[in-house]
Short mmCIF file of C-alpha atoms in Angstrom, two decimals:
data_model
loop_
_atom_site.label_atom_id
_atom_site.label_comp_id
_atom_site.label_asym_id
_atom_site.label_seq_id
_atom_site.Cartn_x
_atom_site.Cartn_y
_atom_site.Cartn_z
CA MET A 225 -164.43 -153.52 -98.44
CA PRO A 226 -167.45 -155.42 -97.37
CA LEU A 227 -166.73 -157.37 -94.20
CA ILE A 228 -168.38 -160.78 -94.45
CA ARG A 229 -169.02 -163.11 -91.53
CA PHE A 230 -170.03 -166.71 -92.15
CA ASP A 231 -171.83 -168.65 -89.42
CA LEU A 232 -171.90 -172.39 -90.12
CA ILE A 233 -172.58 -175.68 -88.44
CA GLU A 234 -169.19 -177.17 -87.62
CA GLY A 235 -167.76 -180.04 -89.60
CA ARG A 236 -166.63 -178.64 -92.95
CA ASP A 237 -163.08 -179.46 -94.01
CA ASP A 238 -160.51 -176.85 -95.07
CA LYS A 239 -161.14 -177.37 -98.79
CA SER A 240 -164.91 -176.96 -98.38
CA LEU A 241 -164.39 -173.79 -96.36
CA ARG A 242 -162.03 -172.35 -98.96
CA ASN A 243 -164.53 -173.14 -101.75
CA LEU A 244 -167.25 -171.37 -99.76
CA LEU A 245 -165.10 -168.28 -99.22
CA ASP A 246 -163.89 -168.16 -102.82
CA ALA A 247 -167.40 -168.60 -104.25
CA SER A 248 -168.78 -165.89 -101.97
CA HIS A 249 -166.00 -163.54 -102.94
CA ARG A 250 -166.67 -164.06 -106.65
CA ALA A 251 -170.32 -163.12 -106.08
CA MET A 252 -169.26 -160.03 -104.11
CA VAL A 253 -166.82 -158.88 -106.82
CA LYS A 254 -169.43 -159.32 -109.57
CA ALA A 255 -172.37 -157.79 -107.72
CA PHE A 256 -170.70 -154.89 -105.90
CA GLY A 257 -167.79 -154.24 -108.27
CA VAL A 258 -165.24 -154.39 -105.45
CA PRO A 259 -161.55 -154.93 -106.27
CA GLU A 260 -160.27 -158.51 -106.20
CA ARG A 261 -158.11 -157.86 -103.10
CA ASP A 262 -160.96 -156.16 -101.28
CA ARG A 263 -161.56 -159.31 -99.28
CA TYR A 264 -162.46 -159.45 -95.59
CA GLN A 265 -164.02 -162.75 -94.52
CA ILE A 266 -164.46 -164.34 -91.09
CA VAL A 267 -165.74 -167.87 -90.48
CA HIS A 268 -167.38 -168.98 -87.26
CA GLN A 269 -168.34 -172.63 -86.88
CA HIS A 270 -170.87 -173.67 -84.27
CA PRO A 271 -172.28 -176.90 -82.85
CA ALA A 272 -175.67 -177.51 -84.51
CA HIS A 273 -177.57 -176.67 -81.32
CA GLU A 274 -176.09 -173.15 -81.34
CA LEU A 275 -177.74 -172.15 -84.63
CA ILE A 276 -181.49 -171.86 -84.69
CA ILE A 277 -182.32 -170.46 -88.11
CA GLU A 278 -185.96 -170.87 -89.01
CA ASP A 279 -187.84 -169.56 -92.02
CA THR A 280 -190.13 -166.66 -90.99
CA GLY A 281 -193.06 -168.79 -92.17
CA LEU A 282 -191.71 -169.28 -95.71
CA GLY A 283 -191.61 -173.08 -95.41
CA PHE A 284 -187.87 -173.59 -95.92
CA LYS A 285 -186.31 -176.79 -94.69
CA ARG A 286 -182.78 -176.18 -93.46
CA SER A 287 -179.99 -178.77 -93.44
CA LYS A 288 -176.58 -179.14 -91.81
CA ASN A 289 -175.20 -177.17 -94.81
CA LEU A 290 -176.84 -173.99 -93.53
CA VAL A 291 -174.81 -170.81 -94.09
CA VAL A 292 -175.72 -167.51 -92.45
CA ILE A 293 -173.88 -164.65 -94.15
CA SER A 294 -173.67 -161.25 -92.48
CA VAL A 295 -172.32 -158.45 -94.68
CA THR A 296 -171.24 -155.07 -93.34
CA SER A 297 -170.75 -152.61 -96.18
CA LYS A 298 -171.01 -149.06 -97.37
CA GLN A 299 -174.33 -148.25 -99.06
CA ARG A 300 -175.26 -150.45 -102.03
CA SER A 301 -178.30 -150.07 -104.28
CA ASP A 302 -181.27 -152.41 -104.00
CA ASP A 303 -180.39 -153.79 -107.45
CA GLN A 304 -176.82 -154.52 -106.36
CA LYS A 305 -178.09 -156.34 -103.28
CA LYS A 306 -180.63 -158.40 -105.25
CA ASN A 307 -177.91 -159.28 -107.77
CA PHE A 308 -175.59 -160.31 -104.94
CA TYR A 309 -178.23 -162.63 -103.46
CA LYS A 310 -178.80 -164.24 -106.87
CA LEU A 311 -175.10 -164.61 -107.70
CA LEU A 312 -174.32 -165.91 -104.22
CA VAL A 313 -176.93 -168.67 -104.47
CA GLN A 314 -175.58 -169.60 -107.92
CA GLU A 315 -171.94 -169.67 -106.79
CA LEU A 316 -172.61 -171.60 -103.58
CA GLY A 317 -174.86 -174.06 -105.39
CA GLU A 318 -172.51 -174.75 -108.30
CA ASN A 319 -169.23 -174.75 -106.35
CA CYS A 320 -170.21 -175.92 -102.87
CA GLY A 321 -173.38 -177.96 -103.34
CA ILE A 322 -175.33 -175.70 -100.96
CA GLU A 323 -179.07 -175.52 -101.62
CA PRO A 324 -180.71 -172.08 -101.90
CA ASN A 325 -182.89 -172.72 -98.84
CA ASP A 326 -179.71 -173.17 -96.76
CA ILE A 327 -178.41 -169.66 -97.51
CA MET A 328 -179.48 -166.73 -95.37
CA VAL A 329 -178.00 -163.24 -95.89
CA SER A 330 -178.20 -160.03 -93.90
CA ILE A 331 -176.61 -156.77 -95.08
CA VAL A 332 -175.87 -153.97 -92.64
CA THR A 333 -174.94 -150.59 -94.10
CA ASN A 334 -172.53 -148.08 -92.62
CA GLY A 335 -170.56 -145.03 -93.82
CA ASP A 336 -167.06 -143.77 -94.53
CA ALA A 337 -166.31 -142.84 -90.92
CA ASP A 338 -167.11 -146.39 -89.78
CA TRP A 339 -164.02 -147.99 -91.34
CA SER A 340 -160.36 -148.13 -90.37
CA PHE A 341 -158.22 -150.64 -92.22
CA GLY A 342 -155.30 -150.08 -89.87
CA LEU A 343 -152.76 -147.52 -88.66
CA GLY A 344 -155.40 -145.75 -86.57
CA GLU A 345 -156.69 -143.95 -89.66
CA ALA A 346 -160.05 -143.58 -91.37
CA GLN A 347 -158.83 -144.20 -94.93
CA PHE A 348 -162.15 -143.28 -96.57
CA LEU A 349 -162.07 -139.93 -94.80
CA ASN A 350 -158.39 -139.05 -95.24
CA GLY A 351 -158.42 -139.71 -99.00
CA LYS A 352 -156.26 -142.85 -99.04
CA LEU A 353 -159.27 -144.82 -100.29
#
């Protein structure tokens, strides 16, 4: 049930976008153990001047292939998060040709009451999930 938002510089074609989403989902399934159909992904493409993503002094050089990934999820362990970062870089590198320095990830944690998958219900609270 992680909700994943991708912020990208515009210009990728449909196939490239699908590869990015599929590769990211594979990393999510492996790292967090979520079910295959537990997939919630949103893509936002921006003109290059609308994304200023620097490096916090780490010396990264970013390219037009930059991907900023924002994950909203229930609590995950530090090991799960570190594994996700590693698997994500591998998947995006091997399947999308995205360099590790062009991948930035932020994970925001929330709880059971913060999710409704529809029908005006909190499925984690009412026992349906």
